[in-house]
PDB file of C-alpha atoms and ligand atoms in Angstrom:
ATOM      1  CA  MET A  12     -18.202   0.775 -44.405  1.00  0.00           C
ATOM      2  CA  SER A  13     -17.082  -0.866 -41.160  1.00  0.00           C
ATOM      3  CA  LYS A  14     -13.474  -0.486 -39.998  1.00  0.00           C
ATOM      4  CA  LEU A  15     -10.827  -2.849 -41.349  1.00  0.00           C
ATOM      5  CA  LEU A  16      -8.537  -4.281 -38.659  1.00  0.00           C
ATOM      6  CA  VAL A  17      -5.512  -6.056 -40.094  1.00  0.00           C
ATOM      7  CA  ALA A  18      -3.262  -8.137 -37.823  1.00  0.00           C
ATOM      8  CA  ASN A  19       0.278  -8.331 -39.193  1.00  0.00           C
ATOM      9  CA  TRP A  20       1.952 -11.100 -37.233  1.00  0.00           C
ATOM     10  CA  LYS A  21       5.222 -10.653 -39.135  1.00  0.00           C
ATOM     11  CA  MET A  22       7.719 -13.523 -38.637  1.00  0.00           C
ATOM     12  CA  ASN A  23       6.345 -14.564 -35.250  1.00  0.00           C
ATOM     13  CA  CYS A  24       4.563 -17.538 -33.654  1.00  0.00           C
ATOM     14  CA  ASN A  25       5.226 -21.245 -33.915  1.00  0.00           C
ATOM     15  CA  LEU A  26       2.282 -23.304 -35.157  1.00  0.00           C
ATOM     16  CA  ASN A  27       0.820 -23.878 -31.681  1.00  0.00           C
ATOM     17  CA  ASP A  28       1.011 -20.177 -30.828  1.00  0.00           C
ATOM     18  CA  ALA A  29      -0.584 -19.291 -34.145  1.00  0.00           C
ATOM     19  CA  ILE A  30      -3.420 -21.761 -33.524  1.00  0.00           C
ATOM     20  CA  SER A  31      -4.123 -20.466 -30.049  1.00  0.00           C
ATOM     21  CA  LEU A  32      -3.968 -16.826 -31.144  1.00  0.00           C
ATOM     22  CA  ALA A  33      -6.225 -17.279 -34.180  1.00  0.00           C
ATOM     23  CA  GLY A  34      -8.503 -19.585 -32.150  1.00  0.00           C
ATOM     24  CA  GLY A  35      -8.786 -16.908 -29.457  1.00  0.00           C
ATOM     25  CA  VAL A  36      -9.670 -14.215 -31.977  1.00  0.00           C
ATOM     26  CA  ASN A  37     -12.204 -16.550 -33.594  1.00  0.00           C
ATOM     27  CA  SER A  38     -13.894 -17.424 -30.298  1.00  0.00           C
ATOM     28  CA  TYR A  39     -14.024 -13.760 -29.342  1.00  0.00           C
ATOM     29  CA  ILE A  40     -15.692 -12.645 -32.531  1.00  0.00           C
ATOM     30  CA  GLU A  41     -18.112 -15.583 -32.440  1.00  0.00           C
ATOM     31  CA  VAL A  42     -19.373 -14.491 -29.033  1.00  0.00           C
ATOM     32  CA  HIS A  43     -19.145 -10.701 -29.388  1.00  0.00           C
ATOM     33  CA  LYS A  44     -20.695  -9.318 -32.501  1.00  0.00           C
ATOM     34  CA  ILE A  45     -17.911  -7.223 -33.983  1.00  0.00           C
ATOM     35  CA  SER A  46     -18.642  -4.761 -36.765  1.00  0.00           C
ATOM     36  CA  ALA A  47     -14.980  -4.431 -37.818  1.00  0.00           C
ATOM     37  CA  ARG A  48     -13.691  -6.601 -40.667  1.00  0.00           C
ATOM     38  CA  ILE A  49     -10.790  -8.529 -39.164  1.00  0.00           C
ATOM     39  CA  VAL A  50      -7.978  -9.862 -41.352  1.00  0.00           C
ATOM     40  CA  ILE A  51      -5.254 -12.094 -39.898  1.00  0.00           C
ATOM     41  CA  CYS A  52      -1.884 -12.183 -41.678  1.00  0.00           C
ATOM     42  CA  PRO A  53       0.181 -15.093 -40.332  1.00  0.00           C
ATOM     43  CA  SER A  54       3.443 -16.464 -41.750  1.00  0.00           C
ATOM     44  CA  PHE A  55       3.070 -18.459 -44.979  1.00  0.00           C
ATOM     45  CA  PRO A  56       3.389 -21.987 -43.480  1.00  0.00           C
ATOM     46  CA  HIS A  57       0.560 -21.398 -41.013  1.00  0.00           C
ATOM     47  CA  ILE A  58      -2.078 -19.914 -43.282  1.00  0.00           C
ATOM     48  CA  ALA A  59      -3.543 -23.161 -44.632  1.00  0.00           C
ATOM     49  CA  THR A  60      -3.745 -24.797 -41.199  1.00  0.00           C
ATOM     50  CA  LEU A  61      -5.455 -21.785 -39.679  1.00  0.00           C
ATOM     51  CA  GLN A  62      -7.756 -21.437 -42.656  1.00  0.00           C
ATOM     52  CA  ASN A  63      -8.880 -25.059 -42.174  1.00  0.00           C
ATOM     53  CA  LYS A  64      -9.468 -24.587 -38.465  1.00  0.00           C
ATOM     54  CA  PHE A  65     -11.036 -21.152 -38.080  1.00  0.00           C
ATOM     55  CA  PRO A  66     -13.403 -19.302 -40.423  1.00  0.00           C
ATOM     56  CA  LEU A  67     -11.514 -15.997 -40.217  1.00  0.00           C
ATOM     57  CA  THR A  68     -10.403 -13.793 -43.107  1.00  0.00           C
ATOM     58  CA  TYR A  69      -6.741 -14.307 -43.938  1.00  0.00           C
ATOM     59  CA  GLY A  70      -4.076 -12.310 -45.681  1.00  0.00           C
ATOM     60  CA  ALA A  71      -0.429 -12.903 -46.529  1.00  0.00           C
ATOM     61  CA  GLN A  72       2.435 -10.571 -45.711  1.00  0.00           C
ATOM     62  CA  ASN A  73       3.951 -10.683 -49.188  1.00  0.00           C
ATOM     63  CA  CYS A  74       3.701 -12.484 -52.525  1.00  0.00           C
ATOM     64  CA  ALA A  75       6.036 -13.267 -55.418  1.00  0.00           C
ATOM     65  CA  PHE A  76       6.352 -10.907 -58.373  1.00  0.00           C
ATOM     66  CA  ALA A  77       6.048 -13.798 -60.835  1.00  0.00           C
ATOM     67  CA  SER A  78       3.182 -16.230 -61.350  1.00  0.00           C
ATOM     68  CA  ASN A  79       5.148 -19.501 -61.055  1.00  0.00           C
ATOM     69  CA  GLY A  80       8.395 -21.157 -62.033  1.00  0.00           C
ATOM     70  CA  ALA A  81      12.027 -21.175 -60.970  1.00  0.00           C
ATOM     71  CA  TYR A  82      11.859 -18.670 -58.098  1.00  0.00           C
ATOM     72  CA  THR A  83      13.284 -20.647 -55.184  1.00  0.00           C
ATOM     73  CA  GLY A  84      11.835 -19.616 -51.857  1.00  0.00           C
ATOM     74  CA  GLU A  85       8.950 -17.557 -53.222  1.00  0.00           C
ATOM     75  CA  VAL A  86       5.179 -17.974 -52.765  1.00  0.00           C
ATOM     76  CA  SER A  87       2.888 -16.915 -55.597  1.00  0.00           C
ATOM     77  CA  ALA A  88      -0.319 -14.922 -55.338  1.00  0.00           C
ATOM     78  CA  GLU A  89      -2.074 -17.853 -57.024  1.00  0.00           C
ATOM     79  CA  MET A  90      -0.926 -20.231 -54.268  1.00  0.00           C
ATOM     80  CA  LEU A  91      -2.169 -17.795 -51.644  1.00  0.00           C
ATOM     81  CA  ALA A  92      -5.557 -17.425 -53.311  1.00  0.00           C
ATOM     82  CA  ASP A  93      -5.717 -21.198 -53.686  1.00  0.00           C
ATOM     83  CA  ILE A  94      -5.439 -21.752 -49.910  1.00  0.00           C
ATOM     84  CA  GLY A  95      -8.105 -19.176 -49.190  1.00  0.00           C
ATOM     85  CA  CYS A  96      -6.196 -15.924 -48.656  1.00  0.00           C
ATOM     86  CA  ARG A  97      -8.229 -12.860 -49.501  1.00  0.00           C
ATOM     87  CA  TYR A  98      -5.674 -10.103 -48.849  1.00  0.00           C
ATOM     88  CA  VAL A  99      -1.960  -9.546 -49.337  1.00  0.00           C
ATOM     89  CA  ILE A 100       0.257  -6.877 -47.786  1.00  0.00           C
ATOM     90  CA  ILE A 101       2.575  -5.399 -50.405  1.00  0.00           C
ATOM     91  CA  GLY A 102       5.381  -2.902 -49.888  1.00  0.00           C
ATOM     92  CA  HIS A 103       5.702  -3.117 -46.124  1.00  0.00           C
ATOM     93  CA  SER A 104       8.667  -0.997 -45.027  1.00  0.00           C
ATOM     94  CA  GLU A 105      10.442  -4.042 -43.584  1.00  0.00           C
ATOM     95  CA  ARG A 106      10.250  -5.704 -47.022  1.00  0.00           C
ATOM     96  CA  ARG A 107      11.454  -2.514 -48.685  1.00  0.00           C
ATOM     97  CA  GLN A 108      14.342  -2.300 -46.206  1.00  0.00           C
ATOM     98  CA  PHE A 109      15.532  -5.909 -45.985  1.00  0.00           C
ATOM     99  CA  PHE A 110      14.410  -7.492 -49.254  1.00  0.00           C
ATOM    100  CA  ASN A 111      14.795  -4.730 -51.782  1.00  0.00           C
ATOM    101  CA  ASP A 112      11.081  -5.014 -52.539  1.00  0.00           C
ATOM    102  CA  GLU A 113      10.768  -1.611 -54.217  1.00  0.00           C
ATOM    103  CA  ILE A 114      11.928  -2.980 -57.572  1.00  0.00           C
ATOM    104  CA  HIS A 115       9.109  -5.505 -57.923  1.00  0.00           C
ATOM    105  CA  LEU A 116       6.151  -3.776 -56.305  1.00  0.00           C
ATOM    106  CA  LYS A 117       4.284  -3.133 -59.531  1.00  0.00           C
ATOM    107  CA  GLN A 118       4.526  -6.772 -60.602  1.00  0.00           C
ATOM    108  CA  LYS A 119       3.489  -7.994 -57.162  1.00  0.00           C
ATOM    109  CA  ILE A 120       0.384  -5.817 -57.333  1.00  0.00           C
ATOM    110  CA  GLU A 121      -0.394  -7.165 -60.799  1.00  0.00           C
ATOM    111  CA  GLN A 122      -0.091 -10.723 -59.490  1.00  0.00           C
ATOM    112  CA  ALA A 123      -2.366  -9.949 -56.555  1.00  0.00           C
ATOM    113  CA  ASN A 124      -4.975  -8.325 -58.813  1.00  0.00           C
ATOM    114  CA  LYS A 125      -4.870 -11.205 -61.275  1.00  0.00           C
ATOM    115  CA  ASN A 126      -5.633 -13.629 -58.441  1.00  0.00           C
ATOM    116  CA  ASN A 127      -8.318 -11.493 -56.791  1.00  0.00           C
ATOM    117  CA  LEU A 128      -6.295 -10.821 -53.680  1.00  0.00           C
ATOM    118  CA  LYS A 129      -7.037  -7.443 -52.138  1.00  0.00           C
ATOM    119  CA  VAL A 130      -3.850  -5.415 -51.900  1.00  0.00           C
ATOM    120  CA  ILE A 131      -2.924  -3.659 -48.680  1.00  0.00           C
ATOM    121  CA  PHE A 132      -0.236  -1.354 -50.011  1.00  0.00           C
ATOM    122  CA  CYS A 133       2.049   0.202 -47.392  1.00  0.00           C
ATOM    123  CA  VAL A 134       3.546   3.659 -47.652  1.00  0.00           C
ATOM    124  CA  GLY A 135       5.361   5.819 -45.119  1.00  0.00           C
ATOM    125  CA  GLU A 136       8.277   8.131 -44.629  1.00  0.00           C
ATOM    126  CA  SER A 137      11.498   7.625 -42.632  1.00  0.00           C
ATOM    127  CA  LEU A 138      12.286   9.694 -39.552  1.00  0.00           C
ATOM    128  CA  ASN A 139      14.695  11.859 -41.569  1.00  0.00           C
ATOM    129  CA  ASP A 140      12.066  12.558 -44.189  1.00  0.00           C
ATOM    130  CA  TYR A 141       9.537  13.322 -41.472  1.00  0.00           C
ATOM    131  CA  LYS A 142      11.895  15.717 -39.722  1.00  0.00           C
ATOM    132  CA  SER A 143      12.736  17.508 -42.939  1.00  0.00           C
ATOM    133  CA  GLY A 144       9.087  17.915 -43.901  1.00  0.00           C
ATOM    134  CA  LYS A 145       9.285  15.520 -46.842  1.00  0.00           C
ATOM    135  CA  SER A 146       6.582  13.067 -45.758  1.00  0.00           C
ATOM    136  CA  MET A 147       4.107  13.960 -48.523  1.00  0.00           C
ATOM    137  CA  GLU A 148       6.802  13.927 -51.193  1.00  0.00           C
ATOM    138  CA  VAL A 149       7.852  10.401 -50.182  1.00  0.00           C
ATOM    139  CA  ILE A 150       4.269   9.170 -50.001  1.00  0.00           C
ATOM    140  CA  GLU A 151       3.488  10.698 -53.388  1.00  0.00           C
ATOM    141  CA  ARG A 152       6.450   8.839 -54.919  1.00  0.00           C
ATOM    142  CA  GLN A 153       5.464   5.562 -53.255  1.00  0.00           C
ATOM    143  CA  LEU A 154       1.864   5.884 -54.460  1.00  0.00           C
ATOM    144  CA  SER A 155       2.895   6.731 -57.999  1.00  0.00           C
ATOM    145  CA  ILE A 156       3.321   3.080 -58.990  1.00  0.00           C
ATOM    146  CA  LEU A 157      -0.327   2.315 -58.251  1.00  0.00           C
ATOM    147  CA  GLY A 158      -2.998   2.425 -60.927  1.00  0.00           C
ATOM    148  CA  ASP A 159      -6.580   3.366 -60.198  1.00  0.00           C
ATOM    149  CA  VAL A 160      -7.703  -0.155 -59.241  1.00  0.00           C
ATOM    150  CA  SER A 161     -10.924  -0.860 -57.384  1.00  0.00           C
ATOM    151  CA  GLY A 162     -10.841  -2.113 -53.847  1.00  0.00           C
ATOM    152  CA  LEU A 163      -7.391  -0.795 -53.021  1.00  0.00           C
ATOM    153  CA  VAL A 164      -6.342  -0.467 -49.402  1.00  0.00           C
ATOM    154  CA  VAL A 165      -3.420   1.836 -48.590  1.00  0.00           C
ATOM    155  CA  ALA A 166      -1.810   1.632 -45.160  1.00  0.00           C
ATOM    156  CA  TYR A 167       0.001   4.755 -44.002  1.00  0.00           C
ATOM    157  CA  GLU A 168       2.809   3.436 -41.832  1.00  0.00           C
ATOM    158  CA  PRO A 169       5.501   5.976 -40.976  1.00  0.00           C
ATOM    159  CA  VAL A 170       8.714   3.944 -40.678  1.00  0.00           C
ATOM    160  CA  TRP A 171       9.623   5.794 -37.472  1.00  0.00           C
ATOM    161  CA  ALA A 172       6.328   4.757 -35.839  1.00  0.00           C
ATOM    162  CA  ILE A 173       6.635   1.022 -36.501  1.00  0.00           C
ATOM    163  CA  GLY A 174       7.433  -0.888 -33.323  1.00  0.00           C
ATOM    164  CA  THR A 175       8.704   2.258 -31.573  1.00  0.00           C
ATOM    165  CA  GLY A 176       5.737   3.365 -29.492  1.00  0.00           C
ATOM    166  CA  LEU A 177       5.771   6.668 -31.376  1.00  0.00           C
ATOM    167  CA  VAL A 178       2.620   7.756 -33.205  1.00  0.00           C
ATOM    168  CA  PRO A 179       2.063  10.888 -35.333  1.00  0.00           C
ATOM    169  CA  LYS A 180      -0.468  13.462 -34.221  1.00  0.00           C
ATOM    170  CA  ASN A 181      -4.052  12.727 -35.269  1.00  0.00           C
ATOM    171  CA  SER A 182      -3.994  15.832 -37.466  1.00  0.00           C
ATOM    172  CA  GLU A 183      -0.917  14.532 -39.316  1.00  0.00           C
ATOM    173  CA  ILE A 184      -2.499  11.131 -39.956  1.00  0.00           C
ATOM    174  CA  GLU A 185      -5.709  12.830 -41.066  1.00  0.00           C
ATOM    175  CA  GLY A 186      -3.746  15.009 -43.511  1.00  0.00           C
ATOM    176  CA  VAL A 187      -1.976  12.015 -45.057  1.00  0.00           C
ATOM    177  CA  ALA A 188      -5.230  10.038 -45.266  1.00  0.00           C
ATOM    178  CA  SER A 189      -6.968  12.856 -47.151  1.00  0.00           C
ATOM    179  CA  TYR A 190      -3.977  13.236 -49.440  1.00  0.00           C
ATOM    180  CA  ILE A 191      -4.025   9.498 -50.255  1.00  0.00           C
ATOM    181  CA  LYS A 192      -7.776   9.570 -50.900  1.00  0.00           C
ATOM    182  CA  SER A 193      -7.459  12.607 -53.152  1.00  0.00           C
ATOM    183  CA  THR A 194      -4.841  10.812 -55.282  1.00  0.00           C
ATOM    184  CA  PHE A 195      -7.254   8.185 -56.598  1.00  0.00           C
ATOM    185  CA  GLU A 196     -10.426   8.516 -58.616  1.00  0.00           C
ATOM    186  CA  LYS A 197     -11.745   5.187 -57.393  1.00  0.00           C
ATOM    187  CA  GLU A 198     -12.572   4.730 -53.757  1.00  0.00           C
ATOM    188  CA  VAL A 199      -9.602   3.716 -51.629  1.00  0.00           C
ATOM    189  CA  GLU A 200      -9.579   2.640 -48.003  1.00  0.00           C
ATOM    190  CA  VAL A 201      -6.838   4.169 -45.867  1.00  0.00           C
ATOM    191  CA  LEU A 202      -5.464   2.451 -42.780  1.00  0.00           C
ATOM    192  CA  TYR A 203      -3.011   3.738 -40.237  1.00  0.00           C
ATOM    193  CA  GLY A 204      -0.251   1.477 -38.912  1.00  0.00           C
ATOM    194  CA  GLY A 205       2.640   2.033 -36.517  1.00  0.00           C
ATOM    195  CA  SER A 206       2.498   1.298 -32.774  1.00  0.00           C
ATOM    196  CA  VAL A 207      -1.286   0.971 -32.703  1.00  0.00           C
ATOM    197  CA  ASN A 208      -2.246  -0.588 -29.374  1.00  0.00           C
ATOM    198  CA  SER A 209      -5.138  -0.997 -26.991  1.00  0.00           C
ATOM    199  CA  SER A 210      -4.184   2.230 -25.167  1.00  0.00           C
ATOM    200  CA  ASN A 211      -3.958   4.610 -28.133  1.00  0.00           C
ATOM    201  CA  ILE A 212      -6.714   3.158 -30.337  1.00  0.00           C
ATOM    202  CA  GLU A 213      -9.458   5.321 -28.847  1.00  0.00           C
ATOM    203  CA  THR A 214      -7.492   8.491 -29.609  1.00  0.00           C
ATOM    204  CA  LEU A 215      -6.753   7.256 -33.134  1.00  0.00           C
ATOM    205  CA  ASN A 216     -10.435   6.459 -33.602  1.00  0.00           C
ATOM    206  CA  LYS A 217     -11.178  10.179 -33.487  1.00  0.00           C
ATOM    207  CA  ILE A 218      -9.574  10.536 -36.931  1.00  0.00           C
ATOM    208  CA  ILE A 219     -12.620  10.872 -39.139  1.00  0.00           C
ATOM    209  CA  ASN A 220     -11.225   9.815 -42.509  1.00  0.00           C
ATOM    210  CA  LEU A 221      -9.484   6.565 -41.498  1.00  0.00           C
ATOM    211  CA  ASP A 222     -10.924   3.232 -42.563  1.00  0.00           C
ATOM    212  CA  GLY A 223      -8.985   1.067 -40.140  1.00  0.00           C
ATOM    213  CA  TYR A 224      -5.647  -0.036 -38.766  1.00  0.00           C
ATOM    214  CA  LEU A 225      -2.711  -2.297 -39.520  1.00  0.00           C
ATOM    215  CA  VAL A 226      -1.633  -3.690 -36.172  1.00  0.00           C
ATOM    216  CA  GLY A 227       1.740  -5.370 -35.665  1.00  0.00           C
ATOM    217  CA  GLY A 228       3.061  -5.988 -32.137  1.00  0.00           C
ATOM    218  CA  ALA A 229      -0.301  -5.567 -30.395  1.00  0.00           C
ATOM    219  CA  SER A 230      -1.888  -8.206 -32.661  1.00  0.00           C
ATOM    220  CA  LEU A 231       0.411 -10.866 -31.158  1.00  0.00           C
ATOM    221  CA  SER A 232      -1.271 -10.517 -27.774  1.00  0.00           C
ATOM    222  CA  LEU A 233      -4.779 -11.944 -27.699  1.00  0.00           C
ATOM    223  CA  GLU A 234      -5.620  -9.720 -24.747  1.00  0.00           C
ATOM    224  CA  HIS A 235      -4.564  -6.537 -26.533  1.00  0.00           C
ATOM    225  CA  PHE A 236      -5.945  -7.457 -29.925  1.00  0.00           C
ATOM    226  CA  ILE A 237      -9.396  -8.318 -28.613  1.00  0.00           C
ATOM    227  CA  LYS A 238      -9.409  -5.100 -26.605  1.00  0.00           C
ATOM    228  CA  ILE A 239      -8.931  -3.279 -29.907  1.00  0.00           C
ATOM    229  CA  ALA A 240     -11.503  -5.424 -31.739  1.00  0.00           C
ATOM    230  CA  GLY A 241     -13.915  -5.059 -28.805  1.00  0.00           C
ATOM    231  CA  LEU A 242     -14.235  -1.339 -29.510  1.00  0.00           C
ATOM    232  CA  TYR A 243     -16.186  -2.237 -32.632  1.00  0.00           C
ATOM    233  CA  GLN A 244     -18.891  -4.315 -30.980  1.00  0.00           C
ATOM    234  CA  PHE A 245     -22.387  -3.831 -32.301  1.00  0.00           C
ATOM    235  CA  PRO A 246     -24.439  -2.243 -29.514  1.00  0.00           C
TER     236      PRO A 246
HETATM  237  P1  PGA B   3       3.631  -2.229 -35.043  1.00  0.00           P
HETATM  238  O1  PGA B   3       3.800  -2.717 -36.557  1.00  0.00           O
HETATM  239  O2  PGA B   3       2.160  -2.170 -34.759  1.00  0.00           O
HETATM  240  O3  PGA B   3       4.353  -3.264 -34.226  1.00  0.00           O
HETATM  241  O4  PGA B   3       4.262  -0.883 -34.946  1.00  0.00           O
HETATM  242  C1  PGA B   3       2.931  -2.298 -37.560  1.00  0.00           C
HETATM  243  C2  PGA B   3       3.370  -2.851 -38.889  1.00  0.00           C
HETATM  244  O5  PGA B   3       4.578  -2.923 -39.141  1.00  0.00           O
HETATM  245  O6  PGA B   3       2.530  -3.239 -39.719  1.00  0.00           O
END
């Protein structure tokens, strides 16, 4: 299958910036035939506008653990599916850190599955765990809440690599990717995320068992993101 390139815009961009960024990506992929499957994950309030303007594939950065009701401030998986989202990121380390997301991950995944949203489930160890050789143990625990669902995407995002410019060795990423794949009976796509940019993508592309990338900071620059996407042009 072709590579999956997921742009995680996090809590960035006003509406105009979001329109020009998504518009730029759209124009680029209309002109250059790109084999990669590109998924744009903007902030909630921008998804519907972008969806109406540009025929890209969209994802959300989170969803509620409940289906509807008195959950002030939350956005349900059903609402996301209703406005055309196809993917949802669940368990990103920033959500685990700042919003105590660990307690509701299972329910969020259930909600996503019920509404046919493809889950991009994030796992990754902290710097301390990495240094003390506990990466696999942490990842195993994080994966343990997942059932064997079809169409699952797992993003390996070491917490210490996110937004830091640090990236694990290719052999380390390859080891984690094979571990993740061996955990599930059904086919699972494994992405790498954490300081992916237009300078290191070619090195990362040498990792044979990766199915794509979750790109944060570099996806906010049209120039950098299309440089990454441009690597997957059909000849
Ligand atoms: P980064 O973020 O590319 O800025 O490191 C990746 C992510 O958090 O998904």
